[in-house]
Amino acid sequence: MRGDCSYVQKVRNMENLGVAVAIIIDDKIEKVKKLVMSDDGTGGGIRIPSMLISKTDGNIILDWL
């Protein structure tokens, strides 16, 4: 879930846990297509793909899981 730490830190944490792809779920209802997630300067070396999805879409996936 999106929250207090940076997007880069979340992706790095997931990579360190061994996940193949990081899917971050927004923590509020907003148009994520208009959001730009960028490197905070510490993203060098991250090897997994990542994406931010809307809270609505994230809830659909979480319900399915």
GROMACS .gro file of C-alpha atoms in nm:
model
   65
    1MET     CA    1   0.000   0.000   0.000
    2ARG     CA    2   0.112   0.354  -0.066
    3GLY     CA    3   0.201   0.535   0.256
    4ASP     CA    4   0.481   0.705   0.446
    5CYS     CA    5   0.804   0.580   0.286
    6SER     CA    6   0.909   0.677  -0.066
    7TYR     CA    7   0.797   0.486  -0.374
    8VAL     CA    8   1.160   0.387  -0.438
    9GLN     CA    9   1.199   0.253  -0.083
   10LYS     CA   10   0.881   0.046  -0.116
   11VAL     CA   11   1.007  -0.108  -0.442
   12ARG     CA   12   1.350  -0.174  -0.291
   13ASN     CA   13   1.189  -0.339   0.014
   14MET     CA   14   0.982  -0.565  -0.210
   15GLU     CA   15   1.283  -0.651  -0.425
   16ASN     CA   16   1.477  -0.744  -0.110
   17LEU     CA   17   1.191  -0.979  -0.017
   18GLY     CA   18   1.229  -1.153  -0.352
   19VAL     CA   19   0.918  -1.038  -0.536
   20ALA     CA   20   0.926  -1.032  -0.917
   21VAL     CA   21   0.718  -0.716  -0.969
   22ALA     CA   22   0.610  -0.437  -0.734
   23ILE     CA   23   0.248  -0.322  -0.753
   24ILE     CA   24   0.181  -0.024  -0.527
   25ILE     CA   25  -0.184   0.046  -0.441
   26ASP     CA   26  -0.274   0.413  -0.393
   27ASP     CA   27  -0.402   0.489  -0.044
   28LYS     CA   28  -0.667   0.738  -0.158
   29ILE     CA   29  -0.912   0.767  -0.443
   30GLU     CA   30  -0.754   0.986  -0.711
   31LYS     CA   31  -0.665   0.966  -1.078
   32VAL     CA   32  -0.335   0.780  -1.074
   33LYS     CA   33  -0.293   0.835  -1.447
   34LYS     CA   34  -0.207   1.196  -1.362
   35LEU     CA   35   0.049   1.104  -1.093
   36VAL     CA   36   0.417   1.082  -1.178
   37MET     CA   37   0.620   0.843  -0.965
   38SER     CA   38   0.986   0.933  -0.994
   39ASP     CA   39   1.321   0.825  -0.858
   40ASP     CA   40   1.415   1.008  -0.538
   41GLY     CA   41   1.782   0.970  -0.624
   42THR     CA   42   1.823   0.635  -0.449
   43GLY     CA   43   1.670   0.407  -0.713
   44GLY     CA   44   1.991   0.300  -0.882
   45GLY     CA   45   2.026  -0.076  -0.891
   46ILE     CA   46   1.658  -0.166  -0.859
   47ARG     CA   47   1.600  -0.454  -1.100
   48ILE     CA   48   1.227  -0.526  -1.074
   49PRO     CA   49   0.951  -0.346  -1.262
   50SER     CA   50   0.703  -0.146  -1.059
   51MET     CA   51   0.374   0.034  -1.103
   52LEU     CA   52   0.119   0.238  -0.909
   53ILE     CA   53  -0.247   0.142  -0.942
   54SER     CA   54  -0.561   0.308  -0.815
   55LYS     CA   55  -0.715   0.225  -0.481
   56THR     CA   56  -1.025   0.097  -0.662
   57ASP     CA   57  -0.826  -0.140  -0.883
   58GLY     CA   58  -0.607  -0.243  -0.589
   59ASN     CA   59  -0.913  -0.335  -0.383
   60ILE     CA   60  -1.038  -0.557  -0.666
   61ILE     CA   61  -0.706  -0.744  -0.666
   62LEU     CA   62  -0.696  -0.768  -0.285
   63ASP     CA   63  -1.051  -0.902  -0.275
   64TRP     CA   64  -0.957  -1.163  -0.536
   65LEU     CA   65  -0.652  -1.269  -0.333
   0.00000   0.00000   0.00000
